[in-house]
Structure formats: structure tokens, C-alpha cells
Coordinates of C-alpha atoms and ligand atoms in Angstrom, one line a residue:
D1 CA 0.0 0.0 0.0
R2 CA 2.8 2.3 0.8
W3 CA 4.3 1.8 -2.7
L4 CA 1.0 2.1 -4.4
K5 CA 0.6 5.6 -3.1
I6 CA 3.9 6.6 -4.6
F7 CA 3.1 4.9 -7.9
D8 CA -0.3 6.6 -8.0
R9 CA 1.5 9.9 -7.9
Q10 CA 3.5 8.7 -11.0
E11 CA 6.6 8.7 -8.9
C12 CA 9.3 6.1 -8.5
M13 CA 9.9 4.0 -5.4
V14 CA 13.5 4.7 -4.4
L15 CA 15.0 2.7 -1.6
E16 CA 18.5 3.7 -0.8
D17 CA 19.1 1.2 1.9
V18 CA 16.7 -1.6 3.0
Q19 CA 18.1 -1.3 6.5
D20 CA 16.1 1.9 6.9
L21 CA 12.9 -0.1 6.8
K22 CA 13.8 -2.4 9.6
E23 CA 12.0 -0.4 12.3
D24 CA 8.9 1.0 10.7
Y25 CA 8.2 -1.4 7.9
R26 CA 9.2 -4.8 9.2
N27 CA 7.1 -6.8 6.7
E28 CA 8.5 -4.9 3.7
Y29 CA 12.0 -5.3 5.1
E30 CA 11.7 -9.1 5.4
I31 CA 10.2 -9.6 2.0
L32 CA 13.0 -7.6 0.4
T33 CA 15.9 -9.0 2.4
A34 CA 14.7 -12.6 1.7
Q35 CA 15.3 -11.8 -2.0
G36 CA 18.8 -10.4 -1.3
I37 CA 17.7 -6.9 -2.1
T38 CA 19.6 -4.2 -0.3
S39 CA 18.5 -1.2 -2.4
L40 CA 16.0 -0.7 -5.2
V41 CA 14.4 1.7 -7.7
A42 CA 11.0 0.8 -9.1
A43 CA 8.7 2.6 -11.6
P44 CA 5.0 2.1 -12.1
L45 CA 3.6 0.4 -15.3
E46 CA 0.2 1.5 -16.5
R47 CA -2.4 0.1 -18.8
D48 CA -5.3 2.2 -20.0
G49 CA -4.4 4.7 -17.3
H50 CA -4.4 2.2 -14.5
F51 CA -1.6 0.8 -12.5
C52 CA -0.8 -2.8 -13.5
G53 CA 2.6 -3.5 -12.2
A54 CA 6.1 -2.1 -11.8
I55 CA 9.5 -2.4 -13.3
G56 CA 12.5 -2.1 -11.2
V57 CA 16.2 -2.5 -10.6
D58 CA 17.5 -4.3 -7.6
N59 CA 20.8 -3.3 -6.0
P60 CA 21.8 -0.6 -8.5
P61 CA 25.1 1.2 -8.2
L62 CA 24.4 3.8 -5.6
E63 CA 25.7 6.7 -7.6
Q64 CA 23.1 5.8 -10.3
L65 CA 20.2 5.7 -8.0
V66 CA 18.7 9.1 -9.0
N67 CA 19.3 8.6 -12.7
I68 CA 17.5 5.3 -12.9
G69 CA 14.0 6.6 -12.2
P70 CA 13.4 8.6 -15.3
L71 CA 15.0 5.8 -17.5
L72 CA 12.7 3.2 -15.9
R73 CA 9.7 5.3 -16.5
T74 CA 10.5 5.8 -20.1
L75 CA 11.3 2.1 -20.5
G76 CA 8.0 1.2 -18.8
Y77 CA 6.1 3.5 -21.2
F78 CA 7.5 1.8 -24.3
L79 CA 7.1 -1.6 -22.7
M80 CA 3.4 -1.0 -22.2
L81 CA 3.1 0.5 -25.7
S82 CA 4.6 -2.6 -27.2
Y83 CA 2.5 -4.8 -25.0
R84 CA -0.7 -3.0 -26.0
R85 CA 0.2 -3.3 -29.7
D86 CA 0.9 -6.9 -29.3
E87 CA -2.4 -7.5 -27.6
N88 CA -4.3 -5.5 -30.2
E89 CA -2.6 -7.5 -32.9
K90 CA -3.6 -10.8 -31.3
E91 CA -7.1 -9.6 -30.9
L92 CA -7.3 -8.5 -34.5
N93 CA -5.9 -11.8 -35.6
R94 CA -8.5 -13.6 -33.6
L95 CA -11.4 -11.5 -34.9
S96 CA -10.3 -11.5 -38.4
Y97 CA -10.4 -15.0 -39.6
H98 CA -12.8 -14.3 -42.4
D99 CA -12.4 -12.6 -45.8
T100 CA -15.2 -10.1 -46.1
L101 CA -15.5 -10.3 -49.8
T102 CA -16.0 -14.0 -50.3
S103 CA -16.7 -15.0 -46.7
F104 CA -14.1 -17.7 -47.1
Y105 CA -11.6 -18.1 -44.3
N106 CA -8.7 -15.7 -44.7
R107 CA -5.0 -16.2 -44.6
N108 CA -4.7 -15.9 -40.8
R109 CA -7.1 -18.8 -40.5
Y110 CA -5.3 -20.7 -43.2
I111 CA -2.0 -20.4 -41.4
A112 CA -3.5 -21.4 -38.1
D113 CA -5.4 -24.4 -39.6
T114 CA -2.5 -25.7 -41.6
D115 CA -0.3 -25.5 -38.5
N116 CA -2.9 -27.7 -36.7
L117 CA -3.4 -30.0 -39.6
R118 CA 0.2 -30.9 -39.7
E119 CA -0.3 -33.2 -36.8
T120 CA -3.3 -35.1 -38.1
Q121 CA -2.7 -38.3 -40.0
S122 CA -6.0 -38.6 -41.9
P123 CA -6.3 -38.5 -45.7
V124 CA -6.5 -35.0 -47.1
G125 CA -7.1 -33.4 -50.5
I126 CA -5.8 -30.0 -51.4
V127 CA -6.9 -27.7 -54.2
Y128 CA -4.9 -24.6 -55.1
L129 CA -6.7 -22.1 -57.3
D130 CA -5.5 -18.9 -58.7
V131 CA -7.7 -16.6 -60.7
N132 CA -6.2 -15.8 -64.1
G133 CA -5.6 -12.3 -65.2
L134 CA -7.2 -10.6 -62.2
K135 CA -4.9 -7.6 -62.4
D136 CA -5.9 -7.0 -66.0
I137 CA -9.5 -7.3 -65.1
N138 CA -9.1 -4.7 -62.4
D139 CA -7.1 -2.4 -64.7
L140 CA -9.5 -2.7 -67.6
R141 CA -12.9 -3.0 -65.9
G142 CA -12.3 -1.6 -62.5
H143 CA -12.0 -3.1 -59.0
A144 CA -15.7 -3.4 -58.4
F145 CA -15.8 -5.8 -61.4
G146 CA -12.7 -7.6 -60.2
D147 CA -14.4 -8.2 -56.9
K148 CA -17.4 -9.6 -58.7
V149 CA -15.2 -12.1 -60.5
L150 CA -13.7 -13.2 -57.2
V151 CA -17.1 -13.7 -55.6
E152 CA -18.2 -15.7 -58.6
C153 CA -15.1 -17.9 -58.4
A154 CA -15.7 -18.4 -54.7
R155 CA -19.3 -19.4 -55.5
R156 CA -18.2 -22.1 -57.9
M157 CA -15.7 -23.5 -55.5
R158 CA -18.2 -23.7 -52.8
E159 CA -20.8 -25.3 -55.1
T160 CA -18.4 -28.0 -56.1
F161 CA -16.8 -28.7 -52.8
E162 CA -19.6 -28.2 -50.4
G163 CA -18.5 -29.3 -46.9
A164 CA -14.8 -28.6 -47.3
D165 CA -12.8 -25.7 -45.8
F166 CA -12.3 -22.7 -48.1
Y167 CA -9.6 -20.1 -47.8
R168 CA -8.7 -17.0 -49.7
I169 CA -5.0 -16.8 -49.0
G170 CA -4.0 -13.9 -51.3
G171 CA -5.7 -11.4 -53.5
D172 CA -6.5 -13.9 -56.2
E173 CA -5.4 -17.2 -54.5
F174 CA -7.6 -19.8 -52.9
V175 CA -7.0 -23.1 -51.2
I176 CA -9.6 -25.7 -50.5
I177 CA -8.9 -28.4 -47.8
C178 CA -11.0 -31.5 -48.1
R179 CA -11.2 -34.3 -45.6
E180 CA -14.6 -35.7 -46.3
W181 CA -14.2 -37.7 -49.4
S182 CA -12.4 -40.6 -50.9
K183 CA -9.7 -40.0 -53.4
E184 CA -12.0 -40.9 -56.3
V185 CA -14.7 -38.4 -55.2
F186 CA -12.1 -35.7 -54.6
E187 CA -10.6 -36.1 -58.0
E188 CA -14.0 -36.1 -59.7
K189 CA -14.8 -32.8 -58.0
V190 CA -11.5 -31.3 -59.1
E191 CA -12.3 -32.2 -62.7
L192 CA -15.7 -30.7 -62.3
L193 CA -14.2 -27.5 -61.0
R194 CA -11.7 -27.3 -63.7
K195 CA -14.4 -27.7 -66.4
N196 CA -16.4 -25.1 -64.7
F197 CA -13.7 -22.5 -65.4
E198 CA -12.7 -23.8 -68.8
R199 CA -16.0 -22.8 -70.4
D200 CA -15.7 -19.2 -69.3
S201 CA -14.3 -16.1 -70.9
I202 CA -14.0 -13.9 -67.8
C203 CA -13.9 -16.2 -64.7
R204 CA -10.8 -18.1 -65.5
A205 CA -8.6 -19.9 -63.0
A206 CA -5.5 -22.1 -62.8
V207 CA -6.1 -25.1 -60.7
G208 CA -3.7 -27.5 -59.1
S209 CA -4.6 -30.4 -56.7
R210 CA -3.0 -33.2 -54.7
W211 CA -4.4 -36.0 -52.7
A212 CA -2.5 -37.6 -49.8
E213 CA -3.3 -40.6 -47.6
G214 CA -2.1 -38.9 -44.5
S215 CA 1.5 -39.7 -43.8
D216 CA 3.0 -37.0 -46.0
D217 CA 4.0 -33.6 -44.7
L218 CA 1.1 -31.2 -45.2
S219 CA 3.3 -28.3 -46.3
Q220 CA 4.7 -30.6 -49.0
I221 CA 1.2 -31.6 -50.2
I222 CA 0.2 -27.9 -50.4
A223 CA 3.4 -27.0 -52.2
D224 CA 2.8 -29.8 -54.7
A225 CA -0.8 -28.5 -55.4
D226 CA 0.6 -25.0 -55.7
A227 CA 3.3 -26.2 -58.2
R228 CA 0.7 -27.9 -60.3
M229 CA -1.5 -24.8 -60.3
Y230 CA 1.5 -22.8 -61.4
E231 CA 2.0 -25.1 -64.4
D232 CA -1.6 -24.5 -65.3
K233 CA -1.1 -20.8 -64.9
K234 CA 2.0 -20.6 -67.1
E235 CA -0.1 -22.1 -69.8
F236 CA -2.5 -19.2 -69.4
Y237 CA 0.2 -16.6 -69.5
R238 CA 1.7 -18.1 -72.5
R239 CA -1.5 -17.1 -74.2
S240 CA -2.1 -13.7 -72.5
P241 CA 0.0 -10.5 -72.1
V242 CA 1.6 -10.2 -68.7
S243 CA -0.1 -7.7 -66.4
R244 CA 1.5 -4.7 -65.0
R245 CA 2.4 -4.2 -61.4
Y246 CA 1.5 -1.3 -59.2
R247 CA -2.0 -0.8 -60.6
H248 CA -2.8 1.5 -57.7
Q249 CA -0.2 4.1 -58.7
S250 CA -0.6 6.5 -61.6
D251 CA 1.5 5.6 -64.6
E252 CA 3.4 8.8 -64.2
V253 CA 4.6 7.8 -60.7
I254 CA 5.2 4.2 -61.7
N255 CA 7.6 5.3 -64.5
L256 CA 9.8 6.9 -61.9
S257 CA 11.0 3.4 -60.9
N258 CA 13.0 3.5 -64.1
P259 CA 16.3 5.1 -63.1
E260 CA 16.6 6.9 -66.4
V261 CA 13.2 8.4 -66.2
L262 CA 13.9 9.4 -62.7
A263 CA 17.2 11.0 -63.6
D264 CA 15.5 12.8 -66.5
E265 CA 12.7 14.1 -64.2
L266 CA 15.2 15.3 -61.6
G267 CA 17.2 17.1 -64.4
K268 CA 14.0 18.8 -65.6
N269 CA 13.4 20.0 -62.1
H270 CA 10.1 18.2 -61.9
F271 CA 11.1 17.4 -58.3
V272 CA 10.8 20.3 -56.0
V273 CA 12.4 20.8 -52.6
Y274 CA 10.2 22.3 -50.0
V275 CA 11.3 23.3 -46.6
Q276 CA 9.5 23.3 -43.3
P277 CA 10.9 25.7 -40.6
K278 CA 11.8 24.6 -37.1
V279 CA 11.2 27.1 -34.4
S280 CA 12.5 27.7 -30.9
S281 CA 9.7 26.8 -28.4
A282 CA 10.8 29.8 -26.2
D283 CA 10.0 32.6 -28.7
R284 CA 9.0 30.8 -32.0
S285 CA 11.8 32.3 -33.9
A286 CA 13.2 30.2 -36.7
V287 CA 16.2 28.1 -35.8
G288 CA 16.4 25.8 -38.9
A289 CA 14.5 23.9 -41.5
E290 CA 13.9 20.5 -42.9
A291 CA 14.1 19.8 -46.6
L292 CA 11.1 17.7 -47.9
I293 CA 10.8 16.5 -51.5
R294 CA 7.8 16.8 -53.7
Y295 CA 7.1 15.7 -57.2
Q296 CA 5.4 18.0 -59.6
S297 CA 3.1 15.9 -61.7
K298 CA 2.1 16.8 -65.3
E299 CA -1.4 17.6 -64.2
G300 CA 0.1 20.2 -62.0
S301 CA -0.5 18.7 -58.6
M302 CA 2.2 18.3 -56.0
V303 CA 2.7 14.6 -55.2
L304 CA 3.8 14.0 -51.6
P305 CA 6.7 11.7 -50.9
G306 CA 4.6 9.0 -49.3
N307 CA 3.2 8.4 -52.8
F308 CA 6.4 7.8 -54.6
L309 CA 9.3 7.2 -52.1
P310 CA 8.2 3.6 -51.3
L311 CA 8.3 2.8 -55.0
L312 CA 11.7 4.4 -55.4
E313 CA 12.9 2.5 -52.3
E314 CA 11.8 -0.8 -53.9
A315 CA 13.5 0.1 -57.1
Q316 CA 16.5 1.1 -55.1
T317 CA 16.8 4.4 -56.9
I318 CA 15.8 6.6 -54.0
S319 CA 19.4 7.7 -53.4
Q320 CA 19.2 9.8 -56.6
V321 CA 16.5 11.8 -54.8
D322 CA 18.4 12.1 -51.6
F323 CA 21.5 13.4 -53.2
F324 CA 19.5 15.7 -55.4
V325 CA 17.9 17.3 -52.3
F326 CA 21.2 17.4 -50.5
E327 CA 23.0 19.2 -53.4
F328 CA 20.1 21.6 -53.9
I329 CA 20.2 22.5 -50.2
C330 CA 24.0 23.0 -50.5
S331 CA 23.5 25.4 -53.4
K332 CA 20.9 27.3 -51.4
V333 CA 23.1 27.5 -48.2
K334 CA 25.9 28.9 -50.4
E335 CA 23.5 31.4 -52.0
W336 CA 22.3 32.6 -48.6
A337 CA 25.8 33.0 -47.4
D338 CA 26.7 35.0 -50.5
R339 CA 23.7 37.2 -49.9
E340 CA 24.6 37.5 -46.2
K341 CA 21.4 36.0 -45.0
Q342 CA 21.3 34.5 -41.5
A343 CA 22.7 31.0 -41.5
F344 CA 20.2 28.4 -40.2
P345 CA 21.1 24.8 -40.5
V346 CA 18.9 22.7 -42.9
S347 CA 18.2 19.0 -42.4
V348 CA 18.0 16.5 -45.2
N349 CA 16.4 13.0 -45.0
F350 CA 18.4 10.0 -46.2
S351 CA 17.1 6.6 -47.0
R352 CA 18.9 3.5 -45.9
F353 CA 20.0 2.8 -49.5
S354 CA 22.0 6.1 -49.4
L355 CA 23.4 5.4 -45.9
A356 CA 24.5 1.9 -47.0
Q357 CA 26.7 3.3 -49.8
S358 CA 30.3 2.8 -48.8
S359 CA 31.4 6.3 -49.8
F360 CA 28.3 8.0 -48.4
V361 CA 30.2 10.4 -46.1
E362 CA 32.8 11.1 -48.7
Q363 CA 30.1 12.0 -51.3
L364 CA 28.5 14.5 -48.9
V365 CA 31.9 16.1 -48.0
K366 CA 32.6 16.4 -51.7
L367 CA 29.4 18.3 -52.3
C368 CA 30.0 20.6 -49.4
D369 CA 33.5 21.3 -50.9
K370 CA 32.0 21.9 -54.3
Y371 CA 29.8 24.7 -52.9
G372 CA 32.3 25.9 -50.4
I373 CA 30.0 25.5 -47.4
S374 CA 30.5 24.2 -43.9
P375 CA 29.0 20.8 -43.1
G376 CA 28.0 22.3 -39.8
L377 CA 25.0 23.9 -41.6
L378 CA 23.7 20.5 -42.7
E379 CA 21.9 18.1 -40.6
I380 CA 21.5 14.5 -41.7
E381 CA 18.2 12.9 -40.7
I382 CA 18.3 9.2 -40.2
T383 CA 15.1 7.4 -39.6
E384 CA 14.8 5.5 -36.4
S385 CA 13.8 2.3 -38.1
I386 CA 17.2 2.2 -39.8
R387 CA 18.4 0.0 -37.0
N388 CA 16.5 -2.8 -38.8
A389 CA 19.0 -2.5 -41.7
P390 CA 21.7 -5.0 -40.7
E391 CA 24.0 -3.9 -43.5
I392 CA 24.6 -0.5 -41.8
D393 CA 26.9 -0.1 -38.9
L394 CA 25.0 2.9 -37.4
K395 CA 27.5 3.7 -34.8
E396 CA 30.4 3.8 -37.3
L397 CA 28.4 5.8 -39.8
I398 CA 27.2 8.4 -37.3
G399 CA 30.8 8.7 -36.0
K400 CA 32.1 9.4 -39.5
L401 CA 29.4 11.9 -40.2
R402 CA 30.0 13.8 -37.0
Q403 CA 33.7 13.7 -37.5
A404 CA 33.2 15.3 -40.9
G405 CA 31.3 18.1 -39.2
F406 CA 27.7 17.2 -40.0
T407 CA 25.0 17.2 -37.4
V408 CA 23.1 13.9 -37.1
A409 CA 19.4 13.6 -36.2
L410 CA 17.5 10.5 -35.3
D411 CA 14.1 10.9 -37.1
D412 CA 10.7 9.4 -36.2
F413 CA 11.6 8.5 -32.6
G414 CA 8.7 6.8 -31.0
T415 CA 6.9 5.4 -34.0
E416 CA 7.8 1.8 -33.3
Y417 CA 9.3 -0.2 -30.6
V418 CA 12.0 2.1 -29.5
N419 CA 15.4 0.9 -28.8
L420 CA 16.3 2.9 -25.8
S421 CA 19.8 1.7 -25.9
L422 CA 20.3 3.8 -29.0
L423 CA 20.2 6.7 -26.7
S424 CA 23.3 5.6 -24.9
S425 CA 25.1 3.6 -27.5
V426 CA 25.0 6.0 -30.5
E427 CA 26.2 9.6 -30.4
F428 CA 23.8 11.6 -32.4
D429 CA 23.1 15.3 -31.9
V430 CA 19.3 15.6 -32.3
L431 CA 16.3 13.4 -31.5
K432 CA 13.1 14.0 -33.4
L433 CA 10.0 13.0 -31.5
D434 CA 7.5 11.7 -34.0
K435 CA 4.1 13.1 -34.4
T436 CA 2.5 10.0 -33.0
M437 CA 4.2 10.6 -29.7
V438 CA 3.1 14.2 -29.7
D439 CA -0.5 13.2 -30.4
D440 CA -0.4 10.5 -27.7
M441 CA 0.9 13.0 -25.2
V442 CA -2.3 15.1 -25.4
N443 CA -4.7 12.2 -25.2
N444 CA -2.9 10.6 -22.3
P445 CA -1.6 13.4 -20.0
K446 CA 0.5 11.0 -18.1
A447 CA 2.6 10.4 -21.2
Q448 CA 3.8 13.9 -20.7
A449 CA 6.0 12.5 -17.9
I450 CA 7.6 10.3 -20.5
I451 CA 8.4 13.0 -22.9
E452 CA 9.7 15.0 -20.0
S453 CA 12.0 12.0 -19.1
I454 CA 13.2 11.7 -22.6
A455 CA 13.9 15.4 -22.7
G456 CA 15.7 15.2 -19.4
I457 CA 17.8 12.3 -20.5
C458 CA 18.7 14.0 -23.7
K459 CA 19.6 17.2 -22.0
K460 CA 22.0 15.3 -19.8
M461 CA 23.6 13.7 -22.8
G462 CA 23.8 16.9 -24.8
I463 CA 21.2 15.8 -27.4
R464 CA 18.7 18.4 -28.7
V465 CA 15.1 17.4 -28.9
V466 CA 12.8 18.5 -31.7
A467 CA 9.1 17.7 -31.6
E468 CA 7.5 17.1 -35.0
G469 CA 3.9 17.5 -36.1
I470 CA 2.8 20.2 -33.7
E471 CA -0.6 21.3 -34.8
T472 CA -2.2 22.9 -31.7
E473 CA -1.3 25.5 -29.0
E474 CA -2.2 22.9 -26.4
Q475 CA 0.5 20.5 -27.7
M476 CA 2.9 23.4 -27.8
S477 CA 2.4 24.4 -24.3
V478 CA 2.7 20.9 -23.0
L479 CA 5.9 20.4 -24.9
R480 CA 7.3 23.6 -23.4
T481 CA 6.6 22.4 -19.9
C482 CA 8.3 19.1 -20.8
G483 CA 11.4 21.0 -21.7
V484 CA 11.4 20.4 -25.5
E485 CA 13.3 23.3 -27.0
T486 CA 12.6 23.0 -30.7
A487 CA 9.3 22.4 -32.6
Q488 CA 8.2 21.8 -36.1
G489 CA 4.6 21.6 -37.4
Y490 CA 1.7 23.0 -39.1
L491 CA 1.0 25.3 -36.2
F492 CA 4.0 27.4 -37.3
S493 CA 4.2 26.5 -40.9
R494 CA 3.6 23.8 -43.4
P495 CA 6.4 22.8 -45.7
I496 CA 6.7 25.7 -48.2
P497 CA 8.7 26.5 -51.4
V498 CA 12.2 27.7 -50.7
E499 CA 11.5 31.2 -52.1
E500 CA 8.7 31.7 -49.5
Y501 CA 11.0 30.4 -46.8
E502 CA 13.7 32.9 -47.7
E503 CA 11.2 35.8 -47.7
K504 CA 9.5 34.9 -44.4
Y505 CA 12.3 33.5 -42.3
L506 CA 15.7 34.6 -43.6
Ligands
C2E1 P1 9.7 13.1 -41.9 O1 11.1 13.3 -42.2 O2 9.3 12.6 -40.5 O3 9.0 14.5 -42.2 C1 8.0 15.1 -41.5 C2 6.7 14.9 -42.2 O4 5.7 15.4 -41.4 C3 6.6 15.7 -43.5 O5 5.7 15.0 -44.4 C4 5.8 16.9 -43.0 O6 5.1 17.6 -44.1 C5 4.9 16.3 -42.0 N1 4.4 17.3 -41.0 C6 5.1 18.3 -40.5 N2 4.4 19.0 -39.6 C7 3.2 18.4 -39.6 C8 2.0 18.6 -38.8 O7 1.9 19.5 -38.0 N3 0.9 17.8 -39.1 C9 1.0 16.8 -40.0 N4 -0.1 16.1 -40.2 N5 2.1 16.5 -40.7 C10 3.2 17.3 -40.5 P2 6.1 14.8 -45.9 O8 6.7 16.0 -46.5 O9 4.9 14.2 -46.6 O10 7.3 13.7 -45.9 C11 7.0 12.4 -45.4 C12 8.3 11.6 -45.2 O11 8.9 11.4 -46.5 C13 9.3 12.3 -44.3 O12 9.0 12.2 -43.0 C14 10.6 11.6 -44.8 O13 10.7 10.4 -44.0 C15 10.3 11.3 -46.2 N6 11.1 12.2 -47.1 C16 10.8 13.5 -47.5 N7 11.7 14.0 -48.3 C17 12.7 13.0 -48.4 C18 14.0 12.9 -49.1 O14 14.4 13.8 -49.8 N8 14.6 11.7 -48.9 C19 14.2 10.7 -48.2 N9 14.9 9.6 -48.1 N10 13.0 10.8 -47.5 C20 12.3 11.9 -47.6
MG2 MG1 12.6 13.9 -41.4
MG3 MG1 10.0 12.5 -38.7

């Protein structure tokens, strides 16, 4: 009860010496000493705003006693965030065992069922069916029509194999698992299904099947059925033109995945660099900016990076854009210096494909030399998820960048499971709190304590904190109380063309 009161106040339990409890809290003293605990720090864990446990360190080094509290609270916050996500995911999985379009079981259920089936030894028949040319149907006649085709295919499967288990395991892929019939009946039904699709000009499908008496490995049976379906499918494609990928993107954007088209478009200045100012939270004066790329489409609209960067990432041509932005900013910084404008640093985002280039830092240095500018005016934003890229030695890379004089920022902090050890193991200069954290903070006032902790830790380590995505005064005032010095967001300015930035802020 004594601890709970402390936890309720969102504070940490700090016990410097268990001996102090001996007189007044005998029970507590005995419980702790029985576990060999001589000192301790513990922080509360909360779920949906309610206390649900604590996380602590036993017998920490005494000189660290005061520092551990904020770290534990931060860790606890992320722990519960991951926990909540994990639970949500499980729940969603449980609820979502059905495909809404065909009302077949979906892929989740397929995975669960085939895992279970692996252990059964009874005979089983597997049908693998893949709708032919669905992409082209979607392209030529629209998605609503494509959906109708899928529903019709599902109807025919159900009609023929009534009583079996039906799964839609991909956009146009279906599996039927049959345990009811003899081999002969099963094969008859497969023939029937095949015929059913043969006579059709729109609803066409490749079908593969396999029967097993039970001792075989289920995954092998399914793989065989799949392979047979694929043979059938190749036959179809031998006769029809291959469909295009990325049917959701406009052709104009899709073409950018071709490195030559991309280079050409960059050369023609169809990519435009916008900047979004960063302001001091004390007086809202500009202290820097972030460069953000846009694509000027032929119809005249500005395409946002979310609509083309994933494609360029997949095509591994994204570095062309990164370096284009970087060089553009170098030229601007030089121009501002020549015109004796105030020198604010500008940050540039780099994808992991750029960072993985062996001569990455050298290339940046070369560009700075070309324009005769100081690397100190350029900040390199590295996204937090980069730590999932095993080919990059983050520590080494950041070390090299900083040695060359660049400032390094860790972008999108708080979007995923955060690796807090990054804070102590990697020496970067700036931490950018992601918009999701800023939003969370207002909905859940206690999360303010977390941001405050992070800001506190960062301050001690000489890391500047920038909060992204500030849209309201309320968010701004909370951030200020938390000790966040720099802010970026629509509240101050959207990303704007460079000319406008020069006019308003320089
Ligand atoms: P980011 O680096 O985290 O950039 C911040 C994004 O948040 C920008 O989106 C910005 O417009 C948006 N934003 C800023 N303030 C607010 C706000 O108050 N409310 C809301 N709702 N949004 C706000 P944008 O420009 O669409 O860029 C998206 C992402 O694309 C960037 O996220 C960055 O990861 C990436 N990106 C942009 N330019 C480049 C580039 O040249 N190279 C690479 N590799 N990535 C880039
Ligand atoms: Mg960024
Ligand atoms: Mg960000």
C-alpha cells in the first residue's frame, strides 16, 4: 500500500538502503531481504491509465540511484506501448479469420489451420486455385468488377466442394482443404471445378490439386498442389499478355521506378524541394528547417513523398532523390551565405540505401566542398527504423558523419518499438520525436511525464530534442513544460517553397 501511493503519484519508489525499513516497515524489510535486495528503484507500469505492475532494478550502483528513475519510467512506457500493440494484434488476428468479400476463411485462419493439420494423419485433398488475369480485369474494368469475378469464383468452389474448408489466402489465390471424401470423389470434384472454369471467358482460373493418404508432410502436399496450379497458370500466361504491377499508382509515378526516367525528371526540375521551418519553443523564432521532397506531376498537382518514395525505395533508386535534395540545399546555403542571410542549418532525409553506400560520407563532403560551405550547416536525418537494416553499422556511420562536421538527427523517434539503448550507444546530436508521440501525449496526459523524461535524459547527454507534427497550441504548451526546445509543425508553418521560406524567415 505504501508503494502504491507513490506509484499513484507517478513517482518512482527509491529505496537507498533496505536497513532503513527495519524499524517501521518490518514486513517490507523481510520480503526484500529474503530476496537479497539491499537497495532498489521501481517505476509504475500503467495500462489504460491504471496501475498494472512495476518495473525495477535491484541493488543498482548507488551513484546511479537518481538517474535510474526517469529511465525506468521511459522504458516502462514503451514496454506497455509494445504490450498494447501486441495485444491489439492478437485480438485482431482472432477476430479477423474471415475474408469479407468471399466470406471464405482468410490467410490468418489458413496459417492457423495448416499448422494444426500438420499433426493429423488422416487423408487430405488440397486444391490450389489462382484466378487468371485478375490484375488486368481490375485495370480494364475496375476493381468493383474484379471483386465480382472473385465472388463468382468463390461461389463455384463452394458449389463443387460443399462441406470442405475454403480459404482466400491472397488477392487472387484460394485453397480448399478436403477431408470428407475418398480419393476418387475428390478427383471427380477437381475435374468438375476445372471444367467449370474452362468454359468461361472472364472467370478463369488455374487449378492444381493433390491427394495424400495422410502420412505425408502437409506443407509438401500444399506445395505440390501449388506447383501444379502454377504449371496451369503458365499455360494461361503463354497465351495472354503479362499484367502490370502497381496498378494503384498512376503511370506517371510508376515510371519513376525506371532510373533513367527518374534522372531525367530530376534534371528537368520536376522534383521540387520544399522546406519546413523549425522554431524555438521559447520565442517561436526560426532556428532551422527540414528539406522535404515533392514531385510536380504533369497535371500540376504536388505529389507527396509518401506516394512515390516507397516505389523508389523498392526500385533502389531513392538515393538519386536524396542526393538531389542534398545538393540543392548545399546550393541554397551557399547562396544565402553570399547574400549575407542568416545561416540556419537545414536538415535532409536520407534513406537506408543512401546510408549503405560505402562512400556515403565522402560524397557528402565532396558536395560541401564543391559549394564551399560548412558541413555544420547541414543536418543528416536518419530514420529510427534504420536499425533494422543490418548492413549498416550505425555507430560507425554516425561517428564518421559527425567527424566530418555534420549534425546527425534520429528521425521518427517513438513510431515503433523504441530501442532505448540507441540513446546511450550511439552519439547523435538531435532526437526528433515523432508526431504519433506528440499526439499520444495530449490524449494521455501521463505520457507527458515520459516526454519529460526523454527530454531530461537527452539534455544530460547533450542531445537536442525536436518535436514534430505540432498542430495545436495545447500541444505546444505541454511540450514547453516538458522541456522540448525545438518544434516543427503546421502550427508554425507547413512545408513551403524555398522562395517563400527565404522571404518569411531569412
Ligand atoms: P519526416 O522526415 O518525418 O518529415 C515530416 C513529415 O511530417 C513531412 O511529411 C511533413 O510535411 C509532415 N508534417 C510536419 N508537420 C506536420 C503537422 O503539423 N501535421 C502533420 N499532419 N504533418 C506534419 P512529408 O513532406 O509528406 O514527408 C514524409 C516523409 O517522407 C518524411 O517524414 C521523410 O521520411 C520522407 N522524405 C521526405 N523527403 C525526403 C527525401 O528527400 N529523402 C528521403 N529519403 N525521404 C524523404
Ligand atoms: Mg525527417
Ligand atoms: Mg519524422
